[in-house]
Coordinates of C-alpha atoms in Angstrom, one line a residue:
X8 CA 91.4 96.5 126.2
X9 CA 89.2 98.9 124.0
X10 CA 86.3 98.0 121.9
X11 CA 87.0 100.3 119.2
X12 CA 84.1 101.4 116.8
X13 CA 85.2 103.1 113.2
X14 CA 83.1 105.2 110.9
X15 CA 81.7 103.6 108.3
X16 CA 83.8 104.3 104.7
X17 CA 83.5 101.8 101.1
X18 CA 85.2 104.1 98.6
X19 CA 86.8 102.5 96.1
X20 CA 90.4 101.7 95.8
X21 CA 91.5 100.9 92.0
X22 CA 92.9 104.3 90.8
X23 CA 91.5 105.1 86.9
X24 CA 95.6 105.8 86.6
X25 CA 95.5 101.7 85.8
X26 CA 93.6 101.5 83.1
X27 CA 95.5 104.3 81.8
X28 CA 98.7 102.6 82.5
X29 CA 97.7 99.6 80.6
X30 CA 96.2 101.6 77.3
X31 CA 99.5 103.2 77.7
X32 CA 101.9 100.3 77.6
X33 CA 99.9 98.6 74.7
X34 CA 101.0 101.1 72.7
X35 CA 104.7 101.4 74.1
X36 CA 105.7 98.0 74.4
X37 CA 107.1 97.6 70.7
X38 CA 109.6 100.6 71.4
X39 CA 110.4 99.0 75.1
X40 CA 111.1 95.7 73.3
X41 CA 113.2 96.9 71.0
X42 CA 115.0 98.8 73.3
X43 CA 115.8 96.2 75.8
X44 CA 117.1 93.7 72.8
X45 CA 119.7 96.1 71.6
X46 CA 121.2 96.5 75.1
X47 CA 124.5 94.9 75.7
X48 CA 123.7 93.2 79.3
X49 CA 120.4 91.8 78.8
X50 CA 119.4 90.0 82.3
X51 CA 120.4 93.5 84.3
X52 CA 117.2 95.0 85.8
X53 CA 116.1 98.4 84.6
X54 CA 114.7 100.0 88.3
X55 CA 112.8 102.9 88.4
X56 CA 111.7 104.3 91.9
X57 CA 110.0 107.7 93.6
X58 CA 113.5 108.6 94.9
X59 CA 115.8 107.6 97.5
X60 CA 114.7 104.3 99.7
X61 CA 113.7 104.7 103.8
X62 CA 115.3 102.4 106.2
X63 CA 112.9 100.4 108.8
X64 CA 113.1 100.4 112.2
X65 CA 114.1 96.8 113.3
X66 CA 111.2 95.2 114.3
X67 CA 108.7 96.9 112.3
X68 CA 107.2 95.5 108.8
X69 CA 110.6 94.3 107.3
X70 CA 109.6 94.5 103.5
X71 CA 110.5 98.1 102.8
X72 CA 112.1 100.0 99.9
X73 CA 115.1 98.5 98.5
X74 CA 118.4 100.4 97.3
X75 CA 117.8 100.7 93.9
X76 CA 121.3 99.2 91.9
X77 CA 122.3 101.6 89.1
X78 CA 120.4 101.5 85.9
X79 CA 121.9 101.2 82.3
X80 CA 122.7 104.6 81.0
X81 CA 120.1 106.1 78.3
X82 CA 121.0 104.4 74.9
X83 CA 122.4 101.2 76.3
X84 CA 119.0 99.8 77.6
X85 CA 115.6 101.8 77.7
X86 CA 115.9 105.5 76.6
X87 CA 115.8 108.2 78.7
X88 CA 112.6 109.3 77.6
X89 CA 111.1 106.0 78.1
X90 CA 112.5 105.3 81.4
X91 CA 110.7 109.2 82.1
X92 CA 107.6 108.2 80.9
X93 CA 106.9 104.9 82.6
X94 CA 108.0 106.4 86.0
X95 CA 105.5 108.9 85.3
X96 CA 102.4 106.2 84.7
X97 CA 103.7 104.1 87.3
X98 CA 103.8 107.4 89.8
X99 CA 99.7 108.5 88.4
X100 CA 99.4 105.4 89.8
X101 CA 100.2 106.4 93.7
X102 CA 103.8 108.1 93.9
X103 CA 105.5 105.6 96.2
X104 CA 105.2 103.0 93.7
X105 CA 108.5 101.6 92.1
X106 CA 108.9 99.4 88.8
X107 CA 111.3 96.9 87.1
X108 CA 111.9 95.2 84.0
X109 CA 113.4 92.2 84.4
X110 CA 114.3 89.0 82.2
X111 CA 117.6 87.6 80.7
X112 CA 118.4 86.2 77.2
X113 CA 117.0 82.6 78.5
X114 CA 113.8 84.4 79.7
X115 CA 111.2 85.9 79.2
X116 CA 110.8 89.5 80.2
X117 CA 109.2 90.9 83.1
X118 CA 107.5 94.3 84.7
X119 CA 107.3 94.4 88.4
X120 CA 105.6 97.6 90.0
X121 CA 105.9 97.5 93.4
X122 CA 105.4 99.7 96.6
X123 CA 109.2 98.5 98.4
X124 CA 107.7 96.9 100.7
X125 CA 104.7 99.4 102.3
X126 CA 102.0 97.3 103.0
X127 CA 99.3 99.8 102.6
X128 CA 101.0 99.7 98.5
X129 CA 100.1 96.0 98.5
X130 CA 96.3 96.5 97.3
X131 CA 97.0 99.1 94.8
X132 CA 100.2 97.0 92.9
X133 CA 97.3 93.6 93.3
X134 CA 95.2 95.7 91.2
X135 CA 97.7 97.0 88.7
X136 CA 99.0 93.1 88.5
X137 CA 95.4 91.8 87.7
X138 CA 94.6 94.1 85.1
X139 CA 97.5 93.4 83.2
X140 CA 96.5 91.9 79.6
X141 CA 96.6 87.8 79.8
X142 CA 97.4 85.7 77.3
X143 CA 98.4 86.7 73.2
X144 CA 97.8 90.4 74.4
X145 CA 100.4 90.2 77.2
X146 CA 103.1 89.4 74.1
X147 CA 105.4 87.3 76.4
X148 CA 105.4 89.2 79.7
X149 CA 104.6 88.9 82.9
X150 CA 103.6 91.2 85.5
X151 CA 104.6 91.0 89.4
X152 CA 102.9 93.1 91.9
X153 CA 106.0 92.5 94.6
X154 CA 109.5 91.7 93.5
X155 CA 110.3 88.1 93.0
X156 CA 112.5 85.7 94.2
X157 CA 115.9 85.9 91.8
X158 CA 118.5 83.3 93.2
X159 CA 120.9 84.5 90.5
X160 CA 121.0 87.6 91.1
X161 CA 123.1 87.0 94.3
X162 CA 125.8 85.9 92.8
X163 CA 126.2 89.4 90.7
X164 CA 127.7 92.4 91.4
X165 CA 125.2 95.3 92.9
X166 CA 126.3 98.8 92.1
X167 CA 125.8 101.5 94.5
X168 CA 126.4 104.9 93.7
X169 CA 130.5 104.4 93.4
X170 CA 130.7 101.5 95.2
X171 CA 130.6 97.8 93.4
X172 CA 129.3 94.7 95.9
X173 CA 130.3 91.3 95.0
X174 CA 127.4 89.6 96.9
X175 CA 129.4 86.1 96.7
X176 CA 130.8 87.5 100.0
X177 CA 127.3 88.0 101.7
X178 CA 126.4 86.3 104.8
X179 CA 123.5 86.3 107.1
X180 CA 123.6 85.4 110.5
X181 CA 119.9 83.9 110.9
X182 CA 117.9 83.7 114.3
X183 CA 114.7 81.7 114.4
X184 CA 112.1 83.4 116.4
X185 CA 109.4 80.3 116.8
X186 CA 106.9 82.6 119.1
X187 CA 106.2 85.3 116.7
X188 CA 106.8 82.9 113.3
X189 CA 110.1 85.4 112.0
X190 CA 113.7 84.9 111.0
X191 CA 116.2 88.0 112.4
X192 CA 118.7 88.7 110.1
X193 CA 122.5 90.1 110.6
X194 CA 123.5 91.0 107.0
X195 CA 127.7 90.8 106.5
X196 CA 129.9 91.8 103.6
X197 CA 133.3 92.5 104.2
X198 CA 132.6 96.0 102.5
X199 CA 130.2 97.4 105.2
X200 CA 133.1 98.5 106.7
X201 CA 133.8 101.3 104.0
X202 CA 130.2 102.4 102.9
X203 CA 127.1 104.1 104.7
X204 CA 124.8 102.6 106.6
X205 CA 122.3 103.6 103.9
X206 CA 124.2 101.3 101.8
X207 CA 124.8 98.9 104.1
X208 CA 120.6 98.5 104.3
X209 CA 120.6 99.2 101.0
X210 CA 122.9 95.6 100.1
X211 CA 121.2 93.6 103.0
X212 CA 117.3 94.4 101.7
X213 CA 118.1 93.8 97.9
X214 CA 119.8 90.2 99.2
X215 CA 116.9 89.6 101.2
X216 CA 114.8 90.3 98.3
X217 CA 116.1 88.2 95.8
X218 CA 116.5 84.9 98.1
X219 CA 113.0 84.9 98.8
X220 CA 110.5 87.6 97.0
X221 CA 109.4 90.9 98.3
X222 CA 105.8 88.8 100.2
X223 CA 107.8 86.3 101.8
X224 CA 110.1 88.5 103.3
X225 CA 107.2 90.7 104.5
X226 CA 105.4 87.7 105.8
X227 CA 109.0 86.0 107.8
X228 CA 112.0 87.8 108.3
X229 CA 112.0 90.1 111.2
X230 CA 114.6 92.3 112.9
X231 CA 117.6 93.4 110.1
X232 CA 120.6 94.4 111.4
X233 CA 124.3 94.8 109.8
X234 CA 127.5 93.4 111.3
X235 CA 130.8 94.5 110.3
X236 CA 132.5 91.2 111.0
X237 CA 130.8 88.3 110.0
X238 CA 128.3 86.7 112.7
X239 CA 128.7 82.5 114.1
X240 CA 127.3 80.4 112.4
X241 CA 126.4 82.6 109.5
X242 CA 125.4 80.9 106.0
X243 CA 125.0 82.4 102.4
X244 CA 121.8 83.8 101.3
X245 CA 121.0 81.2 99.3
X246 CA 120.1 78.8 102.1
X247 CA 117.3 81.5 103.3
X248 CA 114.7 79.9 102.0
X249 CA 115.6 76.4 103.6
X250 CA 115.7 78.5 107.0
X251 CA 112.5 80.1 106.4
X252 CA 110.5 77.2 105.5
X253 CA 111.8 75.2 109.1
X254 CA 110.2 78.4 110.8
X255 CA 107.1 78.5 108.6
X256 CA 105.8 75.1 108.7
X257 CA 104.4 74.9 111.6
X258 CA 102.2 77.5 110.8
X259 CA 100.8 76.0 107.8
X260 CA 97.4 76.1 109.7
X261 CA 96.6 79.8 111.0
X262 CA 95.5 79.1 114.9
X263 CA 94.5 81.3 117.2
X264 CA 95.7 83.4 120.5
X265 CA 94.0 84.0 123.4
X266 CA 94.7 87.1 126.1
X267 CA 93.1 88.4 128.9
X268 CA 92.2 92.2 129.8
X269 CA 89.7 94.3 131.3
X270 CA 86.7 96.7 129.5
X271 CA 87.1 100.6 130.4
X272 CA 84.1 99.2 132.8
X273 CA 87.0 97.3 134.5
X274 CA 85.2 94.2 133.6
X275 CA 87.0 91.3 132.8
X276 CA 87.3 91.1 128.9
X277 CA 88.6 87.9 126.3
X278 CA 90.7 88.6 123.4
X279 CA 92.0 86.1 120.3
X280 CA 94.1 86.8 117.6
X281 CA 94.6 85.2 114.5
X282 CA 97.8 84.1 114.3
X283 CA 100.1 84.0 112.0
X284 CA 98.0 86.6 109.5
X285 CA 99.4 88.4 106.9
X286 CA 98.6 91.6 104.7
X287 CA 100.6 89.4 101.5
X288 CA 98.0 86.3 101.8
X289 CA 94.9 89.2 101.4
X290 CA 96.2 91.6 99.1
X291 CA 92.9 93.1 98.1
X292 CA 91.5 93.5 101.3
X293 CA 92.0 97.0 102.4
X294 CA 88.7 97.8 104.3
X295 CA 88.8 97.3 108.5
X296 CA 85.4 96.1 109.5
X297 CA 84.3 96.1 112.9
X298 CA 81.0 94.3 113.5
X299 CA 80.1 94.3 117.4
X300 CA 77.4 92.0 118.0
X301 CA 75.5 92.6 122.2
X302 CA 74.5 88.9 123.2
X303 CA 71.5 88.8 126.1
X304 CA 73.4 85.9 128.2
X305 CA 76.3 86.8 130.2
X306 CA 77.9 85.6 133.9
X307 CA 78.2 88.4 136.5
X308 CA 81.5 88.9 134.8
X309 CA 79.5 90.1 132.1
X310 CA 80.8 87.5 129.2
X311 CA 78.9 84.8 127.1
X312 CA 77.4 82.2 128.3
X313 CA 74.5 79.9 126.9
X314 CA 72.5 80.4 124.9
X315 CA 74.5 83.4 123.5
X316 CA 78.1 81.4 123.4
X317 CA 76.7 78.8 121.1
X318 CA 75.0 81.3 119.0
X319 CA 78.5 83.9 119.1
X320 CA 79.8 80.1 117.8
X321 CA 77.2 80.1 114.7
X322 CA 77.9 83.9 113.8
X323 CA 81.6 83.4 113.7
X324 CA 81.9 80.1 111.9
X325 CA 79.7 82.4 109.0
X326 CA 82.9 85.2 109.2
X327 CA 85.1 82.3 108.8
X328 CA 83.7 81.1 105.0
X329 CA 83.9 84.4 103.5
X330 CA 86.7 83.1 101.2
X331 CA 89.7 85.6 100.4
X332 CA 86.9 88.4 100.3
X333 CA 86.9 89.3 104.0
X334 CA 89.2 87.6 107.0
X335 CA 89.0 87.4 110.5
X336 CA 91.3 88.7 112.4
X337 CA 90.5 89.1 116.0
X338 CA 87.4 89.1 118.0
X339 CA 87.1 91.0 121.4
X340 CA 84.6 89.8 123.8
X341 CA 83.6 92.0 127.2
X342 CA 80.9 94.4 128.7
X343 CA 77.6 92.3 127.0
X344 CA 79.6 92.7 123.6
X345 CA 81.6 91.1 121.2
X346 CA 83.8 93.1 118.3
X347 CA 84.6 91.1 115.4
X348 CA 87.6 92.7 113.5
X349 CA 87.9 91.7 109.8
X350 CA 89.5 92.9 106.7
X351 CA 87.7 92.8 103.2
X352 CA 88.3 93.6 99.8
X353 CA 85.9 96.8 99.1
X354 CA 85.0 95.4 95.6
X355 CA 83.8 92.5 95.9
X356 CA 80.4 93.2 97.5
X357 CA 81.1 91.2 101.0
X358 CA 80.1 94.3 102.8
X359 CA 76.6 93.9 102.1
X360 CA 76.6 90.2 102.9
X361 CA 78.2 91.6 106.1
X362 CA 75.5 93.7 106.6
X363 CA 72.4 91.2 106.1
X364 CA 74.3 88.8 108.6
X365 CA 74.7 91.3 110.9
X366 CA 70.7 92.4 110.6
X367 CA 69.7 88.8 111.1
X368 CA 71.0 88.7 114.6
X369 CA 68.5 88.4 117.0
X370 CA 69.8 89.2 120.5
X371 CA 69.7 93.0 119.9
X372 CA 71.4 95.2 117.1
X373 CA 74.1 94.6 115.7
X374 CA 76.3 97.4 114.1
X375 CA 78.8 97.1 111.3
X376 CA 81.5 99.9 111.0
X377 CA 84.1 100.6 108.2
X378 CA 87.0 102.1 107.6
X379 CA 89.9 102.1 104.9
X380 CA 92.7 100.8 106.3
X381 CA 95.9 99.1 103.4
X382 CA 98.4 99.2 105.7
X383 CA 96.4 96.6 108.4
X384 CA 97.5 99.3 111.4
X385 CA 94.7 98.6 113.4
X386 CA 96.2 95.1 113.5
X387 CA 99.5 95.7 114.8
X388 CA 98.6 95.7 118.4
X389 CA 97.0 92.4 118.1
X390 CA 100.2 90.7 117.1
X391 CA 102.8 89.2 119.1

C-alpha cells in the first residue's frame, strides 16, 4: 500500500463555452422549434457526436459512447446548418461531448449533451445541465446531462450505417455479480451474425441505454459481451431494470471495506473503502483531496491507538457531513499516518473548510493536497 501525496491544484472547472452555449440557444431555439415540427417522424432523436464511438474493454467503466443511429437528412428535421452549428457550441464546450434532441408528438422536447459515458465528461455536462434556463425561459424543454431512460425506444428500429435492427429481437443474457454490486451483460440479436463487431457494441450500448439511462448503467452493469446465438435464460431488455434493482438494493446504504497491507516501511498498514461509490451520485466533484493527518498514539505496529483512534473517529465523522460537496472515499492508515481520500466539487468553497479542519488538528500538522481528477482514476484501485 502507498500513501500517496498530490500537488495541490483548485482551478476552476465550468468552461465560459456554457454561458455561451446558453446566450446562443436563446436566440436559436425559435428556428430549432420550427424545424423539428415540420419533420415527418417527430419522436426520432436528432444525434450529434465528435465522430465515431470507442468500444470498452469488458470490465472497465461500462457507460461509454454509444453508436450513434442515423439522423434525419437536412430538410426533413434540423437543417444542416443547424445541426453544424450546435455541434460546434456543444464541441467549445469540450470536444468529446455529444448532444440529442429528443421528444415525440405526446411530449415535450428534449436536449441531452452528454460525454457517452466518460466519466471524467460527467462534471462538465452537470454544469452545462444546471445552467440551463428554468422555468418560462426554458419554453417547454428540458435539459439532460446523460441520456435518459427511453423504454420505447426498444421496440423501434436502430439504423446503422446500411444495416436496419429491429430491437424486438434483442436479448440479454444477465449475470448478477453480488460482490462488486454489477450486472454482466451478453447482448443477442439474430443480426450480429452479419454486421461488425463495432455494430454489434454499437446495438448492445444504445439498448443498454435506453432500458435504464446513461448513470445507471455507469453505476450497475458490468462486463458487455455479444453472443451470436442467444444465451440461457436470456430475457428482453425491458426487464433490465427489474434485474438491476434486485442487485442494487442491498446497497441502498454505502458501507465500507476493509483490507490489509504493508507501508513501503513494511509496517503493517489498514485500508477501507467506500463501497459501492459512484462518480454519477457526485457529479460535480472533480477535485482528489488527500488530507493525511500524523496521530501521536500508535502500537509497536505503528497504528492508532487511544487517544489518537477516538480522535481519527472525531475528524472523520466531520469528512462524513460535508453533504454532496466533498465525499469520502477511502482512508489509509499506517507508518504514524492516516490519508483520507475525498472528492469535492472545486466551486463550492469546501476546500477551505477542508483546510481550517485540517489546521485545527492538534497531534502534529496536518497537510491537505489537491489535485483535479473527473474521471475518479485515483479510485479505481480501491474498488473491488
Amino acid at each position: 500500500m502507498g500513501i500517496f501525496r498530490r500537488p495541490r491544484e483548485t482551478s476552476a472547472v465550468a468552461p465560459p463555452a456554457i454561458s455561451e452555449f446558453w446566450e446562443w440557444w436563446a436566440q436559436a431555439r425559435p428556428t430549432i422549434e420550427a424545424s423539428l415540427a415540420a419533420r415527418p417522424e417527430p419522436g426520432e432523436p436528432e444525434i450529434g457526436g465528435p465522430g465515431e464511438p470507442e468500444a470498452t474493454a469488458p470490465g472497465e467503466p461500462e457507460a461509454t459512447a454509444p453508436g450513434e443511429p442515423e439522423t434525419a437528412v437536412p430538410g426533413e428535421g434540423l437543417s444542416a446548418e443547424t445541426m453544424e452549428e450546435l455541434s460546434r457550441r456543444v464541441h467549445k464546450i469540450h470536444s468529446g461531448l455529444q448532444w440529442e434532441i429528443g421528444g415525440a408528438d405526446d411530449r415535450n422536447p428534449s436536449l441531452t449533451v452528454t460525454g457517452g459515458g466518460d466519466p471524467g465528461l460527467r462534471g462538465v455536462t452537470e454544469r452545462w445541465a444546471r445552467s440551463a434556463p428554468t422555468g418560462a425561459a426554458a419554453g417547454g424543454w428540458s435539459f439532460h446531462p446523460a441520456r435518459q431512460a427511453d423504454p420505447e425506444m426498444l421496440a423501434q428500429d436502430l439504423v446503422l450505417g446500411d444495416h436496419e435492427f429491429d430491437l424486438e429481437y434483442v436479448r440479454l443474457g444477465m449475470r448478477a455479480d453480488t460482490d462488486r454490486a454489477r450486472v454482466h451483460i451478453a447482448a443477442y440479436h439474430p443480426d450480429f451474425l452479419f454486421v461488425s463487431e463495432e455494430q454489434q457494441l454499437q446495438v448492445a450500448l444504445n439498448v443498454l441505454y435506453w432500458a435504464l439511462g446513461e448513470d445507471d448503467v455507469a453505476r450497475w452493469i458490468g462486463e458487455v459481451t455479444i453472443a451470436t446465438e442467444a444465451p440461457i435464460d436470456s430475457l428482453p431488455p425491458s426487464m433490465l431494470p427489474v434485474v438491476v434493482e434486485q442487485v442494487a438494493e442491498p446497497f441502498a446504504e454505502p458501507a465500507w471495506l476493509s483490507g490489509e497491507g504493508r507501508t513501503p516501511r513494511g509496517h503493517p498498514a489498514r485500508l477501507g473503502a467506500r463501497f459501492p461509490l459512484h462518480r454519477q451520485d457526485y457529479p460535480l466533484c472533480d477535485l482528489h483531496v488527500a488530507i493525511s493527518v500524523p496521530y501521536a498514539n500508535s502500537n509497536p505496529d505503528r497504528l492508532p491507538v487511544e487517544p489518537s483512534a477516538g480522535a481519527l473517529r472525531a475528524f472523520e465523522k466531520k469528512l462524513t457531513k460535508l453533504g454532496d460537496r466533498a465525499v469520502l472515499a477511502v482512508r489509509e492508515t499506517g507508518d504514524g499516518l492516516r490519508v483520507f481520500h475525498l472528492y469535492a466539487d472545486p466551486d463550492s468553497g469546501v476546500i477551505s473548510e477542508l483546510d481550517q479542519l485540517a489546521a485545527g488538528w492538534p497531534e502534529g500538522k496536518a497537510k491537505v493536497a489537491s489535485t483535479a481528477d473527473p474521471a475518479w482514476k485515483a479510485l479505481a484501485p480501491y474498488q473491488p
